Amino acid sequence: MNKFITSKFVLLALIWTAGASAQTGDQEGPNTNILRWASGTYAYTTLSEPRDRGWERFHMNVYSDGSRTMNMWHDLSARSAQFTVVHRVAADFRPIETYLSYWVANGFKGSTIIRVNGDSLTASANGPAGQHDQSMDVPAVFSVGTHPVSADGWHLWSDSGEVGVDQTSKIYSLEASTDVTKPPLGTLRDLAFNRLGKETITVPAGTFETIHYDLSGSQVWITEQDRLMVRMVIERFDRDYVLTSFKSESNEESK
Amino acid sequence: MKQIQLSHFVIAACLTLGWVPAHSAEVNKNPNVVKWTTGSILYRTIETQRQRALEVWNLTVHPDGSRTMRSVVNNFDAENQLNMIHRVTADFRPLESLVSYWSKGSYVGSGMFTIDGQTLNATVSGPDGLVTNHVKVPEHFSIVPHPLATDSWHTWYYDKKVGGPQPMTLYNLQIAPKTGTPVLGRLQTNTMTFDGREEVEVPAGVFMTDHFKIGKDVSVWLSGPDNMLVRYASPKSDLEYVLMTVSSGDFR
């Protein structure tokens, strides 16, 4: 009886929240600053069982100058981690500014602001390890790897479009270990990828036209226009990241 | 129809009391997350109820009691768009804020504000480059990043035992692009007064709230251990901000 009542309550709660969501959406009304927006949720699971490992949500705005801001936050319960990231890129996906705050298994690791000005990257991290500043030269083509998966398709922005050809880029990858004495600052590394072609895939969020890549041994499927992650599979680590809900809206037609 | 409305009321009442289905607690195993809550705030005029904007927020309470609030605002009436990450201690004193503003089709800028004891360190970045600033702040103060979700956190140091009008200090960020250095804030003072406990009905449900008056015009109603904003009203400006939706628990 109690189980029935609880189930009924959860069902009612779901109906209620779904109704509320449909009533408001994520955004309402065209805004001259926003060309289009998208939001969604990913499930993190193991590939083999599949076992639940966590989830991630994102909200992306594309602005009138073509630049994008990705707000993303995850709950990686399998690693006792919780990351919050705001990542801004130019119209061609080159990084402009990134904020992140990391909670790891040993507690708060710190937060970092990263800014890119031409060929110079500066980063300032604050946390249990104190304040640490970093500056380095960065190449014309590079990306910032913050670990949530929503913007991982943005590492591939230099893709030449050729199928089956090994390509390389650079990634400024953030330190995200459980060691809270190491500040969340990055190192510049090579990133290898290969475009495998266009594919239509179906995930819990729906059916998407995607581009399939091999990204340093991971299989990723991303949308073409905004390079949003639809699915990522890392077989060697038994990992699966899949889009489970998705909403988007374009204001471009009304302009 | 009546049954559905009653269900809404029951659920809203449970949320108000901080009741979350046991299912949610079982699923969320992350020791760094005590609670997830998400909601939305509708901006509208008081007189005609004309919708002006929608803000979607997401709150995490961490094991040390600190909170991280994320907020995205689409203000289609004022033609601006705001992003915010705001972190506070367990007692709601600011730790850090990140904001970025767009207005009327142009990028205004972004700001990162970190608090180190009695010093607020600001770095703001916009079309005119990077500006840094350091401001002495008192123990009791708050930041106004302009999304509404954290505007119920300004009263965290109000002493209810003393009651009456009490001073408040606000570091108010500059949202308008033509007011000197955009985004960079300035310290302002005001008064806040606790006006009692009130039951407030908004689209998200019925909530038992603390009602504070700020200055002569503004009222804010906040609820629960996270000082969640339920309603914010400025009759003089004919503006109100009401909690549209709220849900707690896991978000798979």
Short mmCIF file of C-alpha atoms in Angstrom, two decimals:
data_model
loop_
_atom_site.label_atom_id
_atom_site.label_comp_id
_atom_site.label_asym_id
_atom_site.label_seq_id
_atom_site.Cartn_x
_atom_site.Cartn_y
_atom_site.Cartn_z
CA MET A 1 0.00 0.00 0.00
CA ASN A 2 2.77 2.39 0.99
CA LYS A 3 4.64 1.49 -2.16
CA PHE A 4 1.55 2.25 -4.22
CA ILE A 5 1.10 5.62 -2.55
CA THR A 6 4.78 6.50 -3.02
CA SER A 7 4.66 5.49 -6.69
CA LYS A 8 1.49 7.50 -7.20
CA PHE A 9 3.11 10.49 -5.53
CA VAL A 10 6.26 10.24 -7.66
CA LEU A 11 4.09 9.92 -10.77
CA LEU A 12 2.07 12.98 -9.81
CA ALA A 13 5.29 14.85 -9.11
CA LEU A 14 6.60 13.93 -12.54
CA ILE A 15 3.35 15.00 -14.23
CA TRP A 16 3.44 18.23 -12.29
CA THR A 17 7.05 19.09 -13.05
CA ALA A 18 6.66 18.03 -16.70
CA GLY A 19 3.59 20.25 -16.99
CA ALA A 20 5.42 23.13 -15.41
CA SER A 21 8.34 22.64 -17.75
CA ALA A 22 6.09 22.60 -20.80
CA GLN A 23 4.44 25.76 -19.54
CA THR A 24 7.64 27.75 -19.21
CA GLY A 25 10.27 26.13 -21.41
CA ASP A 26 13.86 27.12 -20.72
CA GLN A 27 13.48 30.45 -22.46
CA GLU A 28 10.43 32.33 -23.55
CA GLY A 29 10.23 35.12 -26.04
CA PRO A 30 12.76 36.06 -28.71
CA ASN A 31 15.77 37.96 -27.42
CA THR A 32 17.92 40.02 -29.78
CA ASN A 33 21.05 38.66 -28.11
CA ILE A 34 20.23 35.00 -28.71
CA LEU A 35 20.18 33.38 -32.15
CA ARG A 36 19.29 29.99 -30.72
CA TRP A 37 19.62 27.95 -27.58
CA ALA A 38 19.70 24.30 -26.56
CA SER A 39 19.57 22.44 -23.28
CA GLY A 40 19.74 18.81 -22.30
CA THR A 41 20.77 16.03 -19.98
CA TYR A 42 23.26 13.18 -20.32
CA ALA A 43 23.30 9.85 -18.51
CA TYR A 44 26.68 8.46 -17.54
CA THR A 45 26.72 4.66 -17.48
CA THR A 46 29.09 1.78 -17.92
CA LEU A 47 28.93 0.29 -21.39
CA SER A 48 28.83 -3.35 -20.35
CA GLU A 49 26.09 -3.66 -17.71
CA PRO A 50 25.01 -0.74 -17.95
CA ARG A 51 25.56 0.63 -14.44
CA ASP A 52 24.61 4.20 -13.47
CA ARG A 53 27.63 6.49 -12.94
CA GLY A 54 26.06 9.95 -12.88
CA TRP A 55 24.48 12.65 -15.02
CA GLU A 56 25.20 16.02 -16.62
CA ARG A 57 23.07 18.97 -17.70
CA PHE A 58 23.82 21.83 -20.05
CA HIS A 59 22.37 25.04 -21.42
CA MET A 60 23.94 26.62 -24.49
CA ASN A 61 23.23 30.01 -26.00
CA VAL A 62 24.38 31.04 -29.47
CA TYR A 63 24.65 34.83 -29.62
CA SER A 64 24.15 37.42 -32.31
CA ASP A 65 27.89 37.48 -33.15
CA GLY A 66 27.98 33.69 -33.46
CA SER A 67 29.81 33.17 -30.16
CA ARG A 68 28.53 30.50 -27.80
CA THR A 69 28.28 30.10 -24.05
CA MET A 70 27.92 26.61 -22.62
CA ASN A 71 26.76 26.28 -19.02
CA MET A 72 27.32 22.71 -17.85
CA TRP A 73 27.25 20.93 -14.52
CA HIS A 74 27.51 17.31 -13.61
CA ASP A 75 27.03 14.87 -10.77
CA LEU A 76 29.58 12.13 -11.34
CA SER A 77 28.51 10.05 -8.36
CA ALA A 78 30.73 7.13 -9.44
CA ARG A 79 33.78 9.33 -8.72
CA SER A 80 32.22 11.49 -6.00
CA ALA A 81 32.80 14.48 -8.26
CA GLN A 82 30.68 17.53 -9.01
CA PHE A 83 31.90 20.00 -11.63
CA THR A 84 30.39 23.31 -12.74
CA VAL A 85 31.67 24.94 -15.94
CA VAL A 86 30.85 28.01 -18.03
CA HIS A 87 32.67 27.92 -21.36
CA ARG A 88 32.61 30.72 -23.94
CA VAL A 89 33.90 30.29 -27.46
CA ALA A 90 34.02 32.45 -30.58
CA ALA A 91 31.87 31.80 -33.65
CA ASP A 92 34.55 29.38 -34.91
CA PHE A 93 34.66 27.63 -31.49
CA ARG A 94 38.06 29.03 -30.45
CA PRO A 95 38.01 29.47 -26.63
CA ILE A 96 37.47 32.96 -25.19
CA GLU A 97 36.86 32.38 -21.50
CA THR A 98 36.20 29.47 -19.17
CA TYR A 99 35.13 29.28 -15.56
CA LEU A 100 35.11 26.06 -13.60
CA SER A 101 34.68 24.86 -10.04
CA TYR A 102 35.56 21.31 -9.06
CA TRP A 103 34.46 19.19 -6.14
CA VAL A 104 36.33 15.88 -6.06
CA ALA A 105 36.35 12.86 -3.75
CA ASN A 106 38.59 14.68 -1.26
CA GLY A 107 36.47 17.84 -1.16
CA PHE A 108 36.60 21.22 -2.87
CA LYS A 109 39.53 21.29 -5.28
CA GLY A 110 39.14 24.87 -6.42
CA SER A 111 37.79 27.18 -9.07
CA THR A 112 39.56 28.68 -12.05
CA ILE A 113 39.02 31.48 -14.52
CA ILE A 114 40.76 31.04 -17.87
CA ARG A 115 40.94 33.83 -20.42
CA VAL A 116 42.33 33.78 -23.95
CA ASN A 117 43.60 36.93 -25.63
CA GLY A 118 45.08 36.26 -29.05
CA ASP A 119 47.90 33.78 -28.62
CA SER A 120 48.05 34.20 -24.85
CA LEU A 121 46.16 32.15 -22.25
CA THR A 122 46.01 33.22 -18.61
CA ALA A 123 44.49 31.20 -15.80
CA SER A 124 43.95 31.93 -12.13
CA ALA A 125 42.99 29.13 -9.75
CA ASN A 126 41.76 29.48 -6.18
CA GLY A 127 41.21 26.68 -3.71
CA PRO A 128 42.72 24.69 -0.84
CA ALA A 129 46.11 24.95 -2.57
CA GLY A 130 45.90 28.76 -2.46
CA GLN A 131 45.98 31.02 -5.49
CA HIS A 132 47.96 29.88 -8.51
CA ASP A 133 48.34 31.89 -11.70
CA GLN A 134 49.41 30.56 -15.06
CA SER A 135 50.11 32.07 -18.44
CA MET A 136 51.20 30.42 -21.66
CA ASP A 137 51.21 30.86 -25.40
CA VAL A 138 48.51 28.96 -27.23
CA PRO A 139 48.29 28.11 -30.94
CA ALA A 140 45.62 29.39 -33.30
CA VAL A 141 43.85 26.05 -33.13
CA PHE A 142 43.23 24.64 -29.68
CA SER A 143 40.40 23.90 -27.26
CA VAL A 144 39.84 23.74 -23.51
CA GLY A 145 39.03 20.38 -21.92
CA THR A 146 37.05 20.83 -18.72
CA HIS A 147 35.78 17.21 -18.36
CA PRO A 148 31.99 17.54 -18.55
CA VAL A 149 31.10 16.11 -21.98
CA SER A 150 28.58 18.68 -23.29
CA ALA A 151 31.24 20.76 -25.06
CA ASP A 152 33.61 17.94 -26.01
CA GLY A 153 32.48 18.28 -29.61
CA TRP A 154 34.11 21.69 -29.58
CA HIS A 155 37.55 20.06 -29.51
CA LEU A 156 36.94 19.12 -33.15
CA TRP A 157 36.39 22.58 -34.57
CA SER A 158 39.47 22.45 -36.78
CA ASP A 159 38.12 19.40 -38.63
CA SER A 160 39.07 19.66 -42.31
CA GLY A 161 35.96 17.73 -43.31
CA GLU A 162 37.97 14.91 -44.86
CA VAL A 163 36.72 11.47 -43.91
CA GLY A 164 39.13 8.81 -42.69
CA VAL A 165 42.13 11.12 -42.37
CA ASP A 166 44.15 11.38 -39.16
CA GLN A 167 44.06 14.95 -37.86
CA THR A 168 45.56 16.64 -34.82
CA SER A 169 44.72 19.57 -32.64
CA LYS A 170 45.78 20.88 -29.23
CA ILE A 171 43.84 20.74 -26.01
CA TYR A 172 44.40 22.72 -22.81
CA SER A 173 43.35 19.97 -20.43
CA LEU A 174 42.45 20.75 -16.81
CA GLU A 175 43.96 18.85 -13.89
CA ALA A 176 41.00 17.21 -12.16
CA SER A 177 42.51 14.54 -9.92
CA THR A 178 41.29 13.90 -6.37
CA ASP A 179 44.49 15.53 -5.05
CA VAL A 180 43.22 18.89 -3.75
CA THR A 181 46.78 20.18 -3.33
CA LYS A 182 47.04 20.31 -7.12
CA PRO A 183 45.16 23.38 -8.43
CA PRO A 184 42.81 22.98 -11.39
CA LEU A 185 45.17 24.42 -14.00
CA GLY A 186 45.81 22.99 -17.43
CA THR A 187 48.51 21.60 -19.66
CA LEU A 188 48.62 21.81 -23.42
CA ARG A 189 48.53 18.42 -25.12
CA ASP A 190 48.16 16.93 -28.58
CA LEU A 191 44.73 15.68 -29.53
CA ALA A 192 44.29 13.17 -32.35
CA PHE A 193 40.99 12.66 -34.15
CA ASN A 194 39.54 11.16 -37.28
CA ARG A 195 36.25 12.04 -38.96
CA LEU A 196 34.40 8.82 -39.73
CA GLY A 197 31.42 10.32 -41.55
CA LYS A 198 27.81 11.32 -41.10
CA GLU A 199 25.48 9.00 -39.18
CA THR A 200 21.91 9.14 -37.96
CA ILE A 201 21.73 7.79 -34.44
CA THR A 202 18.91 7.27 -31.98
CA VAL A 203 19.42 7.95 -28.28
CA PRO A 204 16.85 8.37 -25.47
CA ALA A 205 16.56 12.09 -26.34
CA GLY A 206 15.58 11.30 -29.93
CA THR A 207 17.06 10.72 -33.37
CA PHE A 208 19.87 13.03 -34.48
CA GLU A 209 21.84 13.66 -37.64
CA THR A 210 25.43 13.49 -36.42
CA ILE A 211 29.05 13.42 -37.43
CA HIS A 212 30.89 10.41 -36.06
CA TYR A 213 34.48 10.87 -34.96
CA ASP A 214 37.20 8.80 -33.41
CA LEU A 215 38.55 11.16 -30.76
CA SER A 216 41.79 9.75 -29.37
CA GLY A 217 40.24 6.28 -29.17
CA SER A 218 36.80 7.45 -28.02
CA GLN A 219 33.81 7.25 -30.34
CA VAL A 220 31.84 10.50 -30.41
CA TRP A 221 28.72 11.55 -32.29
CA ILE A 222 28.06 15.28 -32.45
CA THR A 223 25.57 17.58 -34.17
CA GLU A 224 26.92 19.49 -37.13
CA GLN A 225 25.98 23.13 -36.49
CA ASP A 226 26.70 23.57 -32.79
CA ARG A 227 28.88 20.47 -32.31
CA LEU A 228 26.76 19.28 -29.40
CA MET A 229 27.57 15.88 -27.99
CA VAL A 230 24.89 13.26 -28.67
CA ARG A 231 26.82 10.22 -27.54
CA MET A 232 30.36 9.34 -26.43
CA VAL A 233 31.60 5.78 -25.98
CA ILE A 234 34.99 4.95 -24.46
CA GLU A 235 35.24 1.20 -24.81
CA ARG A 236 38.63 0.82 -23.13
CA PHE A 237 37.23 2.39 -19.94
CA ASP A 238 33.74 0.82 -20.27
CA ARG A 239 32.11 4.26 -20.44
CA ASP A 240 28.96 5.46 -22.18
CA TYR A 241 27.66 9.06 -22.18
CA VAL A 242 24.32 9.48 -23.87
CA LEU A 243 21.90 12.36 -24.38
CA THR A 244 18.67 11.55 -22.56
CA SER A 245 16.72 14.81 -22.95
CA PHE A 246 17.07 17.70 -25.36
CA LYS A 247 15.29 20.97 -26.08
CA SER A 248 16.25 23.72 -28.49
CA GLU A 249 14.82 26.80 -30.13
CA SER A 250 15.94 29.14 -32.86
CA ASN A 251 15.11 32.84 -33.07
CA GLU A 252 16.83 33.19 -36.43
CA GLU A 253 13.66 32.85 -38.50
CA SER A 254 11.94 35.63 -36.56
CA LYS A 255 14.78 38.08 -37.16
CA MET B 1 -9.16 19.20 -12.99
CA LYS B 2 -9.80 19.83 -9.31
CA GLN B 3 -7.93 16.64 -8.47
CA ILE B 4 -4.90 17.83 -10.43
CA GLN B 5 -4.99 21.23 -8.75
CA LEU B 6 -5.15 19.53 -5.36
CA SER B 7 -2.17 17.37 -6.31
CA HIS B 8 -0.23 20.46 -7.31
CA PHE B 9 -1.00 21.97 -3.95
CA VAL B 10 0.06 18.87 -2.00
CA ILE B 11 3.31 18.59 -3.92
CA ALA B 12 4.04 22.29 -3.57
CA ALA B 13 3.36 22.04 0.16
CA CYS B 14 5.75 19.09 0.46
CA LEU B 15 8.43 20.98 -1.43
CA THR B 16 7.88 23.97 0.80
CA LEU B 17 8.52 21.83 3.84
CA GLY B 18 11.66 20.43 2.26
CA TRP B 19 10.10 17.00 1.78
CA VAL B 20 11.73 15.10 -1.07
CA PRO B 21 10.63 11.65 -2.21
CA ALA B 22 12.82 8.94 -0.68
CA HIS B 23 13.55 7.78 -4.21
CA SER B 24 15.64 10.90 -4.86
CA ALA B 25 17.80 10.49 -1.79
CA GLU B 26 18.53 6.88 -2.69
CA VAL B 27 19.62 7.72 -6.22
CA ASN B 28 21.91 10.61 -5.36
CA LYS B 29 25.01 8.96 -3.95
CA ASN B 30 27.51 11.75 -4.46
CA PRO B 31 29.02 12.77 -1.11
CA ASN B 32 29.80 16.23 -2.52
CA VAL B 33 26.13 16.94 -3.13
CA VAL B 34 23.76 17.26 -0.20
CA LYS B 35 20.94 18.53 -2.38
CA TRP B 36 20.05 19.54 -5.92
CA THR B 37 17.21 22.00 -6.48
CA THR B 38 16.16 23.57 -9.75
CA GLY B 39 13.54 26.16 -10.49
CA SER B 40 12.47 29.05 -12.64
CA ILE B 41 11.48 32.64 -11.92
CA LEU B 42 9.02 34.57 -14.03
CA TYR B 43 9.58 38.32 -14.41
CA ARG B 44 6.36 40.25 -14.98
CA THR B 45 4.58 43.53 -14.37
CA ILE B 46 2.35 43.67 -11.32
CA GLU B 47 -0.52 45.58 -12.82
CA THR B 48 -1.09 43.76 -16.12
CA GLN B 49 0.92 40.59 -15.40
CA ARG B 50 2.80 41.08 -18.67
CA GLN B 51 5.65 38.56 -18.93
CA ARG B 52 9.07 40.15 -19.25
CA ALA B 53 11.65 37.43 -18.75
CA LEU B 54 12.32 33.93 -17.55
CA GLU B 55 15.20 32.86 -15.32
CA VAL B 56 16.16 29.20 -14.87
CA TRP B 57 18.29 28.37 -11.84
CA ASN B 58 19.97 25.34 -10.40
CA LEU B 59 21.29 25.06 -6.85
CA THR B 60 23.74 22.62 -5.29
CA VAL B 61 24.24 22.42 -1.54
CA HIS B 62 27.65 20.94 -0.71
CA PRO B 63 28.68 18.91 2.38
CA ASP B 64 30.39 21.91 4.05
CA GLY B 65 27.09 23.80 3.75
CA SER B 66 28.35 26.04 0.96
CA ARG B 67 26.08 26.54 -2.02
CA THR B 68 26.59 26.92 -5.75
CA MET B 69 23.84 28.72 -7.67
CA ARG B 70 23.80 28.65 -11.47
CA SER B 71 21.41 30.89 -13.33
CA VAL B 72 20.54 31.75 -16.93
CA VAL B 73 18.27 34.72 -17.61
CA ASN B 74 16.47 35.45 -20.86
CA ASN B 75 15.07 38.96 -20.46
CA PHE B 76 13.26 39.44 -23.74
CA ASP B 77 11.63 42.64 -22.48
CA ALA B 78 14.84 44.48 -21.60
CA GLU B 79 16.71 42.62 -24.36
CA ASN B 80 19.44 41.31 -22.13
CA GLN B 81 20.80 37.89 -21.31
CA LEU B 82 22.67 37.05 -18.11
CA ASN B 83 24.68 34.04 -16.98
CA MET B 84 25.74 33.61 -13.37
CA ILE B 85 27.59 31.19 -11.12
CA HIS B 86 27.42 32.37 -7.51
CA ARG B 87 29.06 30.54 -4.61
CA VAL B 88 28.41 31.33 -0.95
CA THR B 89 29.44 29.89 2.40
CA ALA B 90 27.07 27.91 4.64
CA ASP B 91 25.86 31.22 6.15
CA PHE B 92 25.44 32.80 2.65
CA ARG B 93 28.49 35.11 2.74
CA PRO B 94 29.75 35.40 -0.86
CA LEU B 95 32.76 33.31 -1.88
CA GLU B 96 32.84 33.88 -5.61
CA SER B 97 30.75 35.11 -8.52
CA LEU B 98 31.09 34.76 -12.24
CA VAL B 99 28.75 36.74 -14.47
CA SER B 100 28.48 37.51 -18.16
CA TYR B 101 26.06 40.01 -19.66
CA TRP B 102 24.62 40.63 -23.11
CA SER B 103 22.46 43.65 -23.86
CA LYS B 104 20.58 44.69 -27.00
CA GLY B 105 22.60 42.44 -29.28
CA SER B 106 26.02 43.37 -27.90
CA TYR B 107 28.34 41.72 -25.45
CA VAL B 108 28.67 43.84 -22.31
CA GLY B 109 31.36 41.81 -20.56
CA SER B 110 32.09 39.23 -17.92
CA GLY B 111 33.30 39.53 -14.37
CA MET B 112 34.94 37.23 -11.89
CA PHE B 113 34.68 38.27 -8.23
CA THR B 114 36.48 36.36 -5.48
CA ILE B 115 36.32 37.20 -1.81
CA ASP B 116 39.41 36.76 0.32
CA GLY B 117 38.48 37.74 3.88
CA GLN B 118 37.73 41.45 3.79
CA THR B 119 38.87 41.96 0.21
CA LEU B 120 36.84 41.52 -2.93
CA ASN B 121 39.05 40.93 -5.97
CA ALA B 122 37.41 41.71 -9.29
CA THR B 123 38.58 41.08 -12.83
CA VAL B 124 36.19 42.18 -15.51
CA SER B 125 36.62 41.59 -19.20
CA GLY B 126 34.77 43.25 -22.04
CA PRO B 127 35.13 44.97 -25.38
CA ASP B 128 37.55 47.46 -23.80
CA GLY B 129 39.87 44.83 -22.33
CA LEU B 130 40.62 43.51 -18.87
CA VAL B 131 40.21 45.60 -15.71
CA THR B 132 41.18 44.50 -12.20
CA ASN B 133 39.97 46.04 -8.99
CA HIS B 134 40.24 45.36 -5.25
CA VAL B 135 37.60 46.54 -2.79
CA LYS B 136 37.51 46.33 1.00
CA VAL B 137 34.28 44.66 2.06
CA PRO B 138 32.75 44.28 5.51
CA GLU B 139 32.02 40.93 7.12
CA HIS B 140 28.34 41.45 6.45
CA PHE B 141 27.69 42.10 2.78
CA SER B 142 26.34 40.43 -0.33
CA ILE B 143 26.75 40.65 -4.09
CA VAL B 144 24.02 41.72 -6.52
CA PRO B 145 24.81 39.86 -9.76
CA HIS B 146 21.29 40.70 -11.10
CA PRO B 147 19.77 37.34 -11.79
CA LEU B 148 17.04 37.16 -9.15
CA ALA B 149 17.79 33.69 -7.82
CA THR B 150 20.31 35.02 -5.29
CA ASP B 151 18.45 38.21 -4.40
CA SER B 152 16.95 36.33 -1.47
CA TRP B 153 20.44 35.86 -0.01
CA HIS B 154 21.04 39.55 0.83
CA THR B 155 19.37 39.29 4.22
CA TRP B 156 21.60 36.52 5.59
CA TYR B 157 23.00 38.62 8.46
CA TYR B 158 19.72 40.22 9.57
CA ASP B 159 19.27 39.81 13.34
CA LYS B 160 15.64 38.85 13.96
CA LYS B 161 16.12 39.10 17.73
CA VAL B 162 16.91 42.79 17.37
CA GLY B 163 14.34 43.36 14.62
CA GLY B 164 13.50 46.69 13.01
CA PRO B 165 15.39 48.38 10.20
CA GLN B 166 19.00 47.16 9.93
CA PRO B 167 21.79 48.29 7.59
CA MET B 168 22.77 46.23 4.60
CA THR B 169 25.79 46.47 2.33
CA LEU B 170 25.58 45.41 -1.29
CA TYR B 171 28.28 45.09 -3.93
CA ASN B 172 26.11 45.95 -6.92
CA LEU B 173 27.36 44.96 -10.38
CA GLN B 174 26.87 47.41 -13.24
CA ILE B 175 24.73 45.75 -15.83
CA ALA B 176 24.16 48.70 -18.18
CA PRO B 177 26.85 49.07 -20.84
CA LYS B 178 27.12 52.84 -20.63
CA THR B 179 27.92 53.35 -16.97
CA GLY B 180 31.70 53.54 -16.89
CA THR B 181 33.40 50.19 -16.65
CA PRO B 182 30.73 47.60 -17.39
CA VAL B 183 30.17 44.75 -14.97
CA LEU B 184 32.47 46.15 -12.28
CA GLY B 185 30.52 46.72 -9.06
CA ARG B 186 30.28 49.38 -6.43
CA LEU B 187 29.42 49.22 -2.74
CA GLN B 188 26.01 50.55 -1.77
CA THR B 189 24.09 50.63 1.46
CA ASN B 190 20.42 50.22 2.18
CA THR B 191 18.16 49.09 5.02
CA MET B 192 16.30 45.83 5.50
CA THR B 193 13.40 45.09 7.80
CA PHE B 194 11.89 41.75 8.72
CA ASP B 195 8.15 42.08 8.23
CA GLY B 196 7.07 38.71 9.60
CA ARG B 197 6.16 35.23 8.41
CA GLU B 198 3.72 35.06 5.51
CA GLU B 199 2.11 32.38 3.40
CA VAL B 200 2.61 33.31 -0.24
CA GLU B 201 1.03 31.75 -3.31
CA VAL B 202 2.97 31.88 -6.57
CA PRO B 203 2.72 29.72 -9.73
CA ALA B 204 5.07 27.14 -8.15
CA GLY B 205 2.73 26.65 -5.19
CA VAL B 206 2.06 27.91 -1.69
CA PHE B 207 5.08 28.65 0.50
CA MET B 208 5.58 29.74 4.09
CA THR B 209 8.04 32.61 3.80
CA ASP B 210 10.02 35.26 5.61
CA HIS B 211 9.00 38.67 4.32
CA PHE B 212 11.72 41.33 4.24
CA LYS B 213 11.40 44.90 3.11
CA ILE B 214 14.43 46.46 1.47
CA GLY B 215 14.47 50.22 1.47
CA LYS B 216 11.06 51.83 1.09
CA ASP B 217 9.81 50.00 -1.99
CA VAL B 218 11.15 46.48 -2.42
CA SER B 219 9.76 43.38 -0.74
CA VAL B 220 11.32 39.94 -0.88
CA TRP B 221 9.75 36.69 0.31
CA LEU B 222 12.12 33.79 0.89
CA SER B 223 11.59 30.25 2.05
CA GLY B 224 13.35 27.26 3.55
CA PRO B 225 16.93 26.52 4.61
CA ASP B 226 18.29 27.69 1.25
CA ASN B 227 16.55 31.08 1.47
CA MET B 228 14.87 30.32 -1.84
CA LEU B 229 13.33 33.31 -3.55
CA VAL B 230 9.56 32.92 -3.75
CA ARG B 231 8.58 36.45 -4.68
CA TYR B 232 10.31 39.81 -5.15
CA ALA B 233 8.27 42.92 -5.78
CA SER B 234 8.88 46.58 -6.49
CA PRO B 235 5.44 48.23 -6.65
CA LYS B 236 6.93 51.60 -7.51
CA SER B 237 8.46 50.09 -10.64
CA ASP B 238 5.41 47.87 -11.30
CA LEU B 239 7.70 44.84 -11.36
CA GLU B 240 7.50 41.47 -9.68
CA TYR B 241 9.43 38.22 -9.88
CA VAL B 242 7.67 35.01 -8.89
CA LEU B 243 8.79 31.44 -8.47
CA MET B 244 7.33 29.63 -11.46
CA THR B 245 8.57 26.07 -10.92
CA VAL B 246 10.72 24.25 -8.40
CA SER B 247 11.81 20.66 -7.90
CA SER B 248 14.37 18.98 -5.70
CA GLY B 249 16.23 15.73 -5.97
CA ASP B 250 18.10 13.99 -8.71
CA PHE B 251 17.98 15.15 -12.33
CA ARG B 252 18.66 12.11 -14.45
#
